[in-house]
């Protein structure tokens, strides 16, 4: 499978990663209003995720991400719904529903259902300021006894691109953010995200002027790169290396 107009991306990225001036690192804390949270709007977007290895591009799945807003007990809430539909050769489905306080993205709950080969795995998580626990009231949940201590409140790592979208991205901006991947082996930790420059890359409707953001996920020598459209700050693309020249690419298709 070939993805059009990506041949020159390496050259574009090299230019984007040229040295730039850097301000002090911003410590992003859970509960504080995120400066550009207003950019998160009701709507649906789709991403193609594929493996790029040499000349081959092997599709993995289509990811649907939807944002919804509602009001609960007089408070504005935000829901992010995700759906992962895999390629037919290994058909499976994963659906995720995450709830937040609107404006701050303070996570409240996270539910994940994975279905494959007739098997169904249900997980539920509740975020509190000092811990993450299994959701007791979720039928079929396999992790009701889960307790993960968190020295400080943490953001939900499965909604990192929406969290980054709500930050004041600009040349030289750096942010250290506490994230936890629900059910993951690693506990909550701070990760450094850097705006390393600008680049124009192909999108669904043509070239898009983007902020380039990188992180090593606390793994020295590893660099994952994101491209966020200037203006909307919607993520257009993410490249995550696997080693041996292989890269997992997530690219916006609508």
mmCIF file with all atom_site columns, N, CA, C and O in Angstrom, residues 66-118:
data_model
loop_
_atom_site.group_PDB
_atom_site.id
_atom_site.type_symbol
_atom_site.label_atom_id
_atom_site.label_alt_id
_atom_site.label_comp_id
_atom_site.label_asym_id
_atom_site.label_entity_id
_atom_site.label_seq_id
_atom_site.pdbx_PDB_ins_code
_atom_site.Cartn_x
_atom_site.Cartn_y
_atom_site.Cartn_z
_atom_site.occupancy
_atom_site.B_iso_or_equiv
_atom_site.pdbx_formal_charge
_atom_site.auth_seq_id
_atom_site.auth_comp_id
_atom_site.auth_asym_id
_atom_site.auth_atom_id
_atom_site.pdbx_PDB_model_num
ATOM 1   N N  . UNK A 1 66  ? -13.502 10.721  18.449 1.00 0.00 ? 66  UNK A N  1
ATOM 2   C CA . UNK A 1 66  ? -14.648 11.628  18.494 1.00 0.00 ? 66  UNK A CA 1
ATOM 3   C C  . UNK A 1 66  ? -14.671 12.373  19.823 1.00 0.00 ? 66  UNK A C  1
ATOM 4   O O  . UNK A 1 66  ? -14.461 11.776  20.877 1.00 0.00 ? 66  UNK A O  1
ATOM 5   N N  . UNK A 1 67  ? -14.932 13.675  19.760 1.00 0.00 ? 67  UNK A N  1
ATOM 6   C CA . UNK A 1 67  ? -15.080 14.498  20.958 1.00 0.00 ? 67  UNK A CA 1
ATOM 7   C C  . UNK A 1 67  ? -16.540 14.906  21.099 1.00 0.00 ? 67  UNK A C  1
ATOM 8   O O  . UNK A 1 67  ? -17.172 15.342  20.133 1.00 0.00 ? 67  UNK A O  1
ATOM 9   N N  . UNK A 1 68  ? -17.066 14.759  22.324 1.00 0.00 ? 68  UNK A N  1
ATOM 10  C CA . UNK A 1 68  ? -18.429 15.179  22.633 1.00 0.00 ? 68  UNK A CA 1
ATOM 11  C C  . UNK A 1 68  ? -18.422 15.990  23.926 1.00 0.00 ? 68  UNK A C  1
ATOM 12  O O  . UNK A 1 68  ? -17.635 15.705  24.830 1.00 0.00 ? 68  UNK A O  1
ATOM 13  N N  . UNK A 1 69  ? -19.311 16.967  24.027 1.00 0.00 ? 69  UNK A N  1
ATOM 14  C CA . UNK A 1 69  ? -19.456 17.749  25.255 1.00 0.00 ? 69  UNK A CA 1
ATOM 15  C C  . UNK A 1 69  ? -20.865 17.570  25.804 1.00 0.00 ? 69  UNK A C  1
ATOM 16  O O  . UNK A 1 69  ? -21.826 17.403  25.059 1.00 0.00 ? 69  UNK A O  1
ATOM 17  N N  . UNK A 1 70  ? -20.978 17.596  27.147 1.00 0.00 ? 70  UNK A N  1
ATOM 18  C CA . UNK A 1 70  ? -22.280 17.507  27.804 1.00 0.00 ? 70  UNK A CA 1
ATOM 19  C C  . UNK A 1 70  ? -22.173 18.207  29.155 1.00 0.00 ? 70  UNK A C  1
ATOM 20  O O  . UNK A 1 70  ? -21.101 18.689  29.540 1.00 0.00 ? 70  UNK A O  1
ATOM 21  N N  . UNK A 1 71  ? -23.294 18.269  29.862 1.00 0.00 ? 71  UNK A N  1
ATOM 22  C CA . UNK A 1 71  ? -23.326 18.896  31.186 1.00 0.00 ? 71  UNK A CA 1
ATOM 23  C C  . UNK A 1 71  ? -23.817 17.875  32.209 1.00 0.00 ? 71  UNK A C  1
ATOM 24  O O  . UNK A 1 71  ? -24.809 17.182  31.981 1.00 0.00 ? 71  UNK A O  1
ATOM 25  N N  . UNK A 1 72  ? -23.099 17.770  33.322 1.00 0.00 ? 72  UNK A N  1
ATOM 26  C CA . UNK A 1 72  ? -23.462 16.839  34.391 1.00 0.00 ? 72  UNK A CA 1
ATOM 27  C C  . UNK A 1 72  ? -23.393 17.579  35.721 1.00 0.00 ? 72  UNK A C  1
ATOM 28  O O  . UNK A 1 72  ? -22.349 18.134  36.087 1.00 0.00 ? 72  UNK A O  1
ATOM 29  N N  . UNK A 1 73  ? -24.513 17.608  36.440 1.00 0.00 ? 73  UNK A N  1
ATOM 30  C CA . UNK A 1 73  ? -24.591 18.316  37.732 1.00 0.00 ? 73  UNK A CA 1
ATOM 31  C C  . UNK A 1 73  ? -24.120 19.765  37.602 1.00 0.00 ? 73  UNK A C  1
ATOM 32  O O  . UNK A 1 73  ? -23.433 20.306  38.481 1.00 0.00 ? 73  UNK A O  1
ATOM 33  N N  . UNK A 1 74  ? -24.471 20.378  36.487 1.00 0.00 ? 74  UNK A N  1
ATOM 34  C CA . UNK A 1 74  ? -24.112 21.773  36.261 1.00 0.00 ? 74  UNK A CA 1
ATOM 35  C C  . UNK A 1 74  ? -22.691 21.998  35.808 1.00 0.00 ? 74  UNK A C  1
ATOM 36  O O  . UNK A 1 74  ? -22.294 23.147  35.595 1.00 0.00 ? 74  UNK A O  1
ATOM 37  N N  . UNK A 1 75  ? -21.920 20.925  35.641 1.00 0.00 ? 75  UNK A N  1
ATOM 38  C CA . UNK A 1 75  ? -20.524 21.040  35.227 1.00 0.00 ? 75  UNK A CA 1
ATOM 39  C C  . UNK A 1 75  ? -20.364 20.548  33.790 1.00 0.00 ? 75  UNK A C  1
ATOM 40  O O  . UNK A 1 75  ? -20.943 19.528  33.416 1.00 0.00 ? 75  UNK A O  1
ATOM 41  N N  . UNK A 1 76  ? -19.567 21.264  33.001 1.00 0.00 ? 76  UNK A N  1
ATOM 42  C CA . UNK A 1 76  ? -19.343 20.861  31.626 1.00 0.00 ? 76  UNK A CA 1
ATOM 43  C C  . UNK A 1 76  ? -18.346 19.713  31.576 1.00 0.00 ? 76  UNK A C  1
ATOM 44  O O  . UNK A 1 76  ? -17.266 19.780  32.165 1.00 0.00 ? 76  UNK A O  1
ATOM 45  N N  . UNK A 1 77  ? -18.719 18.650  30.904 1.00 0.00 ? 77  UNK A N  1
ATOM 46  C CA . UNK A 1 77  ? -17.871 17.470  30.764 1.00 0.00 ? 77  UNK A CA 1
ATOM 47  C C  . UNK A 1 77  ? -17.512 17.268  29.284 1.00 0.00 ? 77  UNK A C  1
ATOM 48  O O  . UNK A 1 77  ? -18.234 17.690  28.388 1.00 0.00 ? 77  UNK A O  1
ATOM 49  N N  . UNK A 1 78  ? -16.400 16.576  29.071 1.00 0.00 ? 78  UNK A N  1
ATOM 50  C CA . UNK A 1 78  ? -15.979 16.221  27.721 1.00 0.00 ? 78  UNK A CA 1
ATOM 51  C C  . UNK A 1 78  ? -15.754 14.719  27.652 1.00 0.00 ? 78  UNK A C  1
ATOM 52  O O  . UNK A 1 78  ? -15.188 14.123  28.573 1.00 0.00 ? 78  UNK A O  1
ATOM 53  N N  . UNK A 1 79  ? -16.208 14.104  26.573 1.00 0.00 ? 79  UNK A N  1
ATOM 54  C CA . UNK A 1 79  ? -15.988 12.681  26.334 1.00 0.00 ? 79  UNK A CA 1
ATOM 55  C C  . UNK A 1 79  ? -15.167 12.510  25.064 1.00 0.00 ? 79  UNK A C  1
ATOM 56  O O  . UNK A 1 79  ? -15.433 13.160  24.053 1.00 0.00 ? 79  UNK A O  1
ATOM 57  N N  . UNK A 1 80  ? -14.171 11.646  25.125 1.00 0.00 ? 80  UNK A N  1
ATOM 58  C CA . UNK A 1 80  ? -13.411 11.256  23.936 1.00 0.00 ? 80  UNK A CA 1
ATOM 59  C C  . UNK A 1 80  ? -13.683 9.782   23.690 1.00 0.00 ? 80  UNK A C  1
ATOM 60  O O  . UNK A 1 80  ? -13.423 8.939   24.550 1.00 0.00 ? 80  UNK A O  1
ATOM 61  N N  . UNK A 1 81  ? -14.233 9.491   22.517 1.00 0.00 ? 81  UNK A N  1
ATOM 62  C CA . UNK A 1 81  ? -14.539 8.114   22.126 1.00 0.00 ? 81  UNK A CA 1
ATOM 63  C C  . UNK A 1 81  ? -13.560 7.697   21.033 1.00 0.00 ? 81  UNK A C  1
ATOM 64  O O  . UNK A 1 81  ? -13.321 8.445   20.095 1.00 0.00 ? 81  UNK A O  1
ATOM 65  N N  . UNK A 1 82  ? -13.016 6.499   21.182 1.00 0.00 ? 82  UNK A N  1
ATOM 66  C CA . UNK A 1 82  ? -12.076 5.978   20.194 1.00 0.00 ? 82  UNK A CA 1
ATOM 67  C C  . UNK A 1 82  ? -12.534 4.595   19.721 1.00 0.00 ? 82  UNK A C  1
ATOM 68  O O  . UNK A 1 82  ? -13.104 3.829   20.492 1.00 0.00 ? 82  UNK A O  1
ATOM 69  N N  . UNK A 1 83  ? -12.241 4.320   18.468 1.00 0.00 ? 83  UNK A N  1
ATOM 70  C CA . UNK A 1 83  ? -12.548 3.015   17.894 1.00 0.00 ? 83  UNK A CA 1
ATOM 71  C C  . UNK A 1 83  ? -11.391 2.608   16.984 1.00 0.00 ? 83  UNK A C  1
ATOM 72  O O  . UNK A 1 83  ? -10.962 3.401   16.129 1.00 0.00 ? 83  UNK A O  1
ATOM 73  N N  . UNK A 1 84  ? -10.870 1.392   17.192 1.00 0.00 ? 84  UNK A N  1
ATOM 74  C CA . UNK A 1 84  ? -9.764  0.866   16.407 1.00 0.00 ? 84  UNK A CA 1
ATOM 75  C C  . UNK A 1 84  ? -10.271 -0.339  15.619 1.00 0.00 ? 84  UNK A C  1
ATOM 76  O O  . UNK A 1 84  ? -10.571 -1.380  16.200 1.00 0.00 ? 84  UNK A O  1
ATOM 77  N N  . UNK A 1 85  ? -10.362 -0.202  14.293 1.00 0.00 ? 85  UNK A N  1
ATOM 78  C CA . UNK A 1 85  ? -10.764 -1.293  13.411 1.00 0.00 ? 85  UNK A CA 1
ATOM 79  C C  . UNK A 1 85  ? -9.526  -1.791  12.671 1.00 0.00 ? 85  UNK A C  1
ATOM 80  O O  . UNK A 1 85  ? -8.923  -1.059  11.890 1.00 0.00 ? 85  UNK A O  1
ATOM 81  N N  . UNK A 1 86  ? -9.141  -3.051  12.907 1.00 0.00 ? 86  UNK A N  1
ATOM 82  C CA . UNK A 1 86  ? -7.912  -3.563  12.318 1.00 0.00 ? 86  UNK A CA 1
ATOM 83  C C  . UNK A 1 86  ? -8.131  -4.039  10.894 1.00 0.00 ? 86  UNK A C  1
ATOM 84  O O  . UNK A 1 86  ? -9.265  -4.198  10.425 1.00 0.00 ? 86  UNK A O  1
ATOM 85  N N  . UNK A 1 87  ? -7.002  -4.307  10.217 1.00 0.00 ? 87  UNK A N  1
ATOM 86  C CA . UNK A 1 87  ? -7.045  -4.848  8.867  1.00 0.00 ? 87  UNK A CA 1
ATOM 87  C C  . UNK A 1 87  ? -7.737  -6.200  8.878  1.00 0.00 ? 87  UNK A C  1
ATOM 88  O O  . UNK A 1 87  ? -7.703  -6.935  9.873  1.00 0.00 ? 87  UNK A O  1
ATOM 89  N N  . UNK A 1 88  ? -8.364  -6.556  7.755  1.00 0.00 ? 88  UNK A N  1
ATOM 90  C CA . UNK A 1 88  ? -9.191  -7.765  7.687  1.00 0.00 ? 88  UNK A CA 1
ATOM 91  C C  . UNK A 1 88  ? -8.410  -9.041  7.994  1.00 0.00 ? 88  UNK A C  1
ATOM 92  O O  . UNK A 1 88  ? -8.967  -10.011 8.499  1.00 0.00 ? 88  UNK A O  1
ATOM 93  N N  . UNK A 1 89  ? -7.096  -9.054  7.698  1.00 0.00 ? 89  UNK A N  1
ATOM 94  C CA . UNK A 1 89  ? -6.307  -10.261 7.916  1.00 0.00 ? 89  UNK A CA 1
ATOM 95  C C  . UNK A 1 89  ? -6.158  -10.609 9.389  1.00 0.00 ? 89  UNK A C  1
ATOM 96  O O  . UNK A 1 89  ? -5.821  -11.735 9.743  1.00 0.00 ? 89  UNK A O  1
ATOM 97  N N  . UNK A 1 90  ? -6.382  -9.638  10.273 1.00 0.00 ? 90  UNK A N  1
ATOM 98  C CA . UNK A 1 90  ? -6.295  -9.896  11.714 1.00 0.00 ? 90  UNK A CA 1
ATOM 99  C C  . UNK A 1 90  ? -7.418  -9.131  12.401 1.00 0.00 ? 90  UNK A C  1
ATOM 100 O O  . UNK A 1 90  ? -7.198  -8.339  13.309 1.00 0.00 ? 90  UNK A O  1
ATOM 101 N N  . UNK A 1 91  ? -8.641  -9.351  11.919 1.00 0.00 ? 91  UNK A N  1
ATOM 102 C CA . UNK A 1 91  ? -9.778  -8.537  12.331 1.00 0.00 ? 91  UNK A CA 1
ATOM 103 C C  . UNK A 1 91  ? -9.974  -8.534  13.842 1.00 0.00 ? 91  UNK A C  1
ATOM 104 O O  . UNK A 1 91  ? -10.041 -9.578  14.479 1.00 0.00 ? 91  UNK A O  1
ATOM 105 N N  . UNK A 1 92  ? -10.025 -7.332  14.402 1.00 0.00 ? 92  UNK A N  1
ATOM 106 C CA . UNK A 1 92  ? -10.334 -7.153  15.813 1.00 0.00 ? 92  UNK A CA 1
ATOM 107 C C  . UNK A 1 92  ? -10.887 -5.747  15.967 1.00 0.00 ? 92  UNK A C  1
ATOM 108 O O  . UNK A 1 92  ? -10.817 -4.922  15.053 1.00 0.00 ? 92  UNK A O  1
ATOM 109 N N  . UNK A 1 93  ? -11.433 -5.479  17.136 1.00 0.00 ? 93  UNK A N  1
ATOM 110 C CA . UNK A 1 93  ? -12.055 -4.190  17.392 1.00 0.00 ? 93  UNK A CA 1
ATOM 111 C C  . UNK A 1 93  ? -11.747 -3.767  18.820 1.00 0.00 ? 93  UNK A C  1
ATOM 112 O O  . UNK A 1 93  ? -11.843 -4.572  19.747 1.00 0.00 ? 93  UNK A O  1
ATOM 113 N N  . UNK A 1 94  ? -11.353 -2.514  18.982 1.00 0.00 ? 94  UNK A N  1
ATOM 114 C CA . UNK A 1 94  ? -11.163 -1.950  20.317 1.00 0.00 ? 94  UNK A CA 1
ATOM 115 C C  . UNK A 1 94  ? -11.929 -0.646  20.385 1.00 0.00 ? 94  UNK A C  1
ATOM 116 O O  . UNK A 1 94  ? -11.818 0.195   19.497 1.00 0.00 ? 94  UNK A O  1
ATOM 117 N N  . UNK A 1 95  ? -12.730 -0.484  21.439 1.00 0.00 ? 95  UNK A N  1
ATOM 118 C CA . UNK A 1 95  ? -13.468 0.757   21.642 1.00 0.00 ? 95  UNK A CA 1
ATOM 119 C C  . UNK A 1 95  ? -13.109 1.320   23.017 1.00 0.00 ? 95  UNK A C  1
ATOM 120 O O  . UNK A 1 95  ? -12.903 0.576   23.974 1.00 0.00 ? 95  UNK A O  1
ATOM 121 N N  . UNK A 1 96  ? -13.031 2.649   23.094 1.00 0.00 ? 96  UNK A N  1
ATOM 122 C CA . UNK A 1 96  ? -12.609 3.331   24.312 1.00 0.00 ? 96  UNK A CA 1
ATOM 123 C C  . UNK A 1 96  ? -13.532 4.522   24.549 1.00 0.00 ? 96  UNK A C  1
ATOM 124 O O  . UNK A 1 96  ? -13.878 5.249   23.619 1.00 0.00 ? 96  UNK A O  1
ATOM 125 N N  . UNK A 1 97  ? -13.916 4.706   25.800 1.00 0.00 ? 97  UNK A N  1
ATOM 126 C CA . UNK A 1 97  ? -14.694 5.876   26.192 1.00 0.00 ? 97  UNK A CA 1
ATOM 127 C C  . UNK A 1 97  ? -14.037 6.508   27.413 1.00 0.00 ? 97  UNK A C  1
ATOM 128 O O  . UNK A 1 97  ? -13.863 5.853   28.436 1.00 0.00 ? 97  UNK A O  1
ATOM 129 N N  . UNK A 1 98  ? -13.659 7.784   27.278 1.00 0.00 ? 98  UNK A N  1
ATOM 130 C CA . UNK A 1 98  ? -12.966 8.488   28.359 1.00 0.00 ? 98  UNK A CA 1
ATOM 131 C C  . UNK A 1 98  ? -13.712 9.777   28.681 1.00 0.00 ? 98  UNK A C  1
ATOM 132 O O  . UNK A 1 98  ? -14.086 10.525  27.774 1.00 0.00 ? 98  UNK A O  1
ATOM 133 N N  . UNK A 1 99  ? -13.889 10.052  29.980 1.00 0.00 ? 99  UNK A N  1
ATOM 134 C CA . UNK A 1 99  ? -14.585 11.262  30.415 1.00 0.00 ? 99  UNK A CA 1
ATOM 135 C C  . UNK A 1 99  ? -13.624 12.186  31.150 1.00 0.00 ? 99  UNK A C  1
ATOM 136 O O  . UNK A 1 99  ? -12.731 11.728  31.872 1.00 0.00 ? 99  UNK A O  1
ATOM 137 N N  . UNK A 1 100 ? -13.853 13.514  30.977 1.00 0.00 ? 100 UNK A N  1
ATOM 138 C CA . UNK A 1 100 ? -12.972 14.537  31.542 1.00 0.00 ? 100 UNK A CA 1
ATOM 139 C C  . UNK A 1 100 ? -13.787 15.733  32.015 1.00 0.00 ? 100 UNK A C  1
ATOM 140 O O  . UNK A 1 100 ? -14.925 15.933  31.596 1.00 0.00 ? 100 UNK A O  1
ATOM 141 N N  . UNK A 1 101 ? -13.153 16.554  32.853 1.00 0.00 ? 101 UNK A N  1
ATOM 142 C CA . UNK A 1 101 ? -13.668 17.895  33.095 1.00 0.00 ? 101 UNK A CA 1
ATOM 143 C C  . UNK A 1 101 ? -13.286 18.742  31.894 1.00 0.00 ? 101 UNK A C  1
ATOM 144 O O  . UNK A 1 101 ? -12.105 18.785  31.510 1.00 0.00 ? 101 UNK A O  1
ATOM 145 N N  . UNK A 1 102 ? -14.259 19.383  31.286 1.00 0.00 ? 102 UNK A N  1
ATOM 146 C CA . UNK A 1 102 ? -13.963 20.228  30.129 1.00 0.00 ? 102 UNK A CA 1
ATOM 147 C C  . UNK A 1 102 ? -13.105 21.413  30.557 1.00 0.00 ? 102 UNK A C  1
ATOM 148 O O  . UNK A 1 102 ? -13.234 21.930  31.663 1.00 0.00 ? 102 UNK A O  1
ATOM 149 N N  . UNK A 1 103 ? -12.197 21.804  29.679 1.00 0.00 ? 103 UNK A N  1
ATOM 150 C CA . UNK A 1 103 ? -11.355 22.956  29.952 1.00 0.00 ? 103 UNK A CA 1
ATOM 151 C C  . UNK A 1 103 ? -10.035 22.618  30.608 1.00 0.00 ? 103 UNK A C  1
ATOM 152 O O  . UNK A 1 103 ? -9.039  23.315  30.406 1.00 0.00 ? 103 UNK A O  1
ATOM 153 N N  . UNK A 1 104 ? -10.016 21.542  31.408 1.00 0.00 ? 104 UNK A N  1
ATOM 154 C CA . UNK A 1 104 ? -8.781  21.147  32.087 1.00 0.00 ? 104 UNK A CA 1
ATOM 155 C C  . UNK A 1 104 ? -8.299  19.776  31.643 1.00 0.00 ? 104 UNK A C  1
ATOM 156 O O  . UNK A 1 104 ? -7.137  19.444  31.851 1.00 0.00 ? 104 UNK A O  1
ATOM 157 N N  . UNK A 1 105 ? -9.161  18.970  31.055 1.00 0.00 ? 105 UNK A N  1
ATOM 158 C CA . UNK A 1 105 ? -8.888  17.576  30.698 1.00 0.00 ? 105 UNK A CA 1
ATOM 159 C C  . UNK A 1 105 ? -8.489  16.744  31.917 1.00 0.00 ? 105 UNK A C  1
ATOM 160 O O  . UNK A 1 105 ? -7.772  15.763  31.802 1.00 0.00 ? 105 UNK A O  1
ATOM 161 N N  . UNK A 1 106 ? -8.964  17.153  33.097 1.00 0.00 ? 106 UNK A N  1
ATOM 162 C CA . UNK A 1 106 ? -8.761  16.289  34.258 1.00 0.00 ? 106 UNK A CA 1
ATOM 163 C C  . UNK A 1 106 ? -9.547  15.009  34.023 1.00 0.00 ? 106 UNK A C  1
ATOM 164 O O  . UNK A 1 106 ? -10.762 15.037  33.867 1.00 0.00 ? 106 UNK A O  1
ATOM 165 N N  . UNK A 1 107 ? -8.870  13.849  33.969 1.00 0.00 ? 107 UNK A N  1
ATOM 166 C CA . UNK A 1 107 ? -9.588  12.614  33.664 1.00 0.00 ? 107 UNK A CA 1
ATOM 167 C C  . UNK A 1 107 ? -10.465 12.163  34.819 1.00 0.00 ? 107 UNK A C  1
ATOM 168 O O  . UNK A 1 107 ? -10.103 12.319  35.987 1.00 0.00 ? 107 UNK A O  1
ATOM 169 N N  . UNK A 1 108 ? -11.599 11.599  34.467 1.00 0.00 ? 108 UNK A N  1
ATOM 170 C CA . UNK A 1 108 ? -12.529 11.073  35.462 1.00 0.00 ? 108 UNK A CA 1
ATOM 171 C C  . UNK A 1 108 ? -12.625 9.548   35.344 1.00 0.00 ? 108 UNK A C  1
ATOM 172 O O  . UNK A 1 108 ? -12.344 8.835   36.301 1.00 0.00 ? 108 UNK A O  1
ATOM 173 N N  . UNK A 1 109 ? -13.027 9.053   34.184 1.00 0.00 ? 109 UNK A N  1
ATOM 174 C CA . UNK A 1 109 ? -13.138 7.603   33.989 1.00 0.00 ? 109 UNK A CA 1
ATOM 175 C C  . UNK A 1 109 ? -12.610 7.217   32.612 1.00 0.00 ? 109 UNK A C  1
ATOM 176 O O  . UNK A 1 109 ? -12.497 8.061   31.711 1.00 0.00 ? 109 UNK A O  1
ATOM 177 N N  . UNK A 1 110 ? -12.328 5.922   32.459 1.00 0.00 ? 110 UNK A N  1
ATOM 178 C CA . UNK A 1 110 ? -11.798 5.398   31.203 1.00 0.00 ? 110 UNK A CA 1
ATOM 179 C C  . UNK A 1 110 ? -12.272 3.956   31.067 1.00 0.00 ? 110 UNK A C  1
ATOM 180 O O  . UNK A 1 110 ? -12.004 3.127   31.950 1.00 0.00 ? 110 UNK A O  1
ATOM 181 N N  . UNK A 1 111 ? -12.990 3.656   29.995 1.00 0.00 ? 111 UNK A N  1
ATOM 182 C CA . UNK A 1 111 ? -13.480 2.297   29.744 1.00 0.00 ? 111 UNK A CA 1
ATOM 183 C C  . UNK A 1 111 ? -12.937 1.809   28.411 1.00 0.00 ? 111 UNK A C  1
ATOM 184 O O  . UNK A 1 111 ? -12.952 2.539   27.423 1.00 0.00 ? 111 UNK A O  1
ATOM 185 N N  . UNK A 1 112 ? -12.477 0.557   28.386 1.00 0.00 ? 112 UNK A N  1
ATOM 186 C CA . UNK A 1 112 ? -11.880 -0.005  27.176 1.00 0.00 ? 112 UNK A CA 1
ATOM 187 C C  . UNK A 1 112 ? -12.410 -1.424  26.967 1.00 0.00 ? 112 UNK A C  1
ATOM 188 O O  . UNK A 1 112 ? -12.388 -2.243  27.887 1.00 0.00 ? 112 UNK A O  1
ATOM 189 N N  . UNK A 1 113 ? -12.849 -1.703  25.741 1.00 0.00 ? 113 UNK A N  1
ATOM 190 C CA . UNK A 1 113 ? -13.353 -3.034  25.386 1.00 0.00 ? 113 UNK A CA 1
ATOM 191 C C  . UNK A 1 113 ? -12.600 -3.518  24.154 1.00 0.00 ? 113 UNK A C  1
ATOM 192 O O  . UNK A 1 113 ? -12.584 -2.839  23.126 1.00 0.00 ? 113 UNK A O  1
ATOM 193 N N  . UNK A 1 114 ? -11.980 -4.678  24.264 1.00 0.00 ? 114 UNK A N  1
ATOM 194 C CA . UNK A 1 114 ? -11.251 -5.277  23.143 1.00 0.00 ? 114 UNK A CA 1
ATOM 195 C C  . UNK A 1 114 ? -11.931 -6.583  22.749 1.00 0.00 ? 114 UNK A C  1
ATOM 196 O O  . UNK A 1 114 ? -12.231 -7.416  23.610 1.00 0.00 ? 114 UNK A O  1
ATOM 197 N N  . UNK A 1 115 ? -12.170 -6.757  21.449 1.00 0.00 ? 115 UNK A N  1
ATOM 198 C CA . UNK A 1 115 ? -12.841 -7.961  20.951 1.00 0.00 ? 115 UNK A CA 1
ATOM 199 C C  . UNK A 1 115 ? -12.009 -8.576  19.827 1.00 0.00 ? 115 UNK A C  1
ATOM 200 O O  . UNK A 1 115 ? -11.639 -7.888  18.883 1.00 0.00 ? 115 UNK A O  1
ATOM 201 N N  . UNK A 1 116 ? -11.722 -9.876  19.955 1.00 0.00 ? 116 UNK A N  1
ATOM 202 C CA . UNK A 1 116 ? -10.956 -10.581 18.942 1.00 0.00 ? 116 UNK A CA 1
ATOM 203 C C  . UNK A 1 116 ? -11.195 -12.074 19.078 1.00 0.00 ? 116 UNK A C  1
ATOM 204 O O  . UNK A 1 116 ? -11.205 -12.612 20.183 1.00 0.00 ? 116 UNK A O  1
ATOM 205 N N  . UNK A 1 117 ? -11.405 -12.737 17.933 1.00 0.00 ? 117 UNK A N  1
ATOM 206 C CA . UNK A 1 117 ? -11.597 -14.189 17.889 1.00 0.00 ? 117 UNK A CA 1
ATOM 207 C C  . UNK A 1 117 ? -12.693 -14.648 18.854 1.00 0.00 ? 117 UNK A C  1
ATOM 208 O O  . UNK A 1 117 ? -12.569 -15.675 19.526 1.00 0.00 ? 117 UNK A O  1
ATOM 209 N N  . UNK A 1 118 ? -13.756 -13.876 18.926 1.00 0.00 ? 118 UNK A N  1
ATOM 210 C CA . UNK A 1 118 ? -14.884 -14.242 19.771 1.00 0.00 ? 118 UNK A CA 1
ATOM 211 C C  . UNK A 1 118 ? -14.684 -13.965 21.246 1.00 0.00 ? 118 UNK A C  1
ATOM 212 O O  . UNK A 1 118 ? -15.580 -14.257 22.054 1.00 0.00 ? 118 UNK A O  1
#
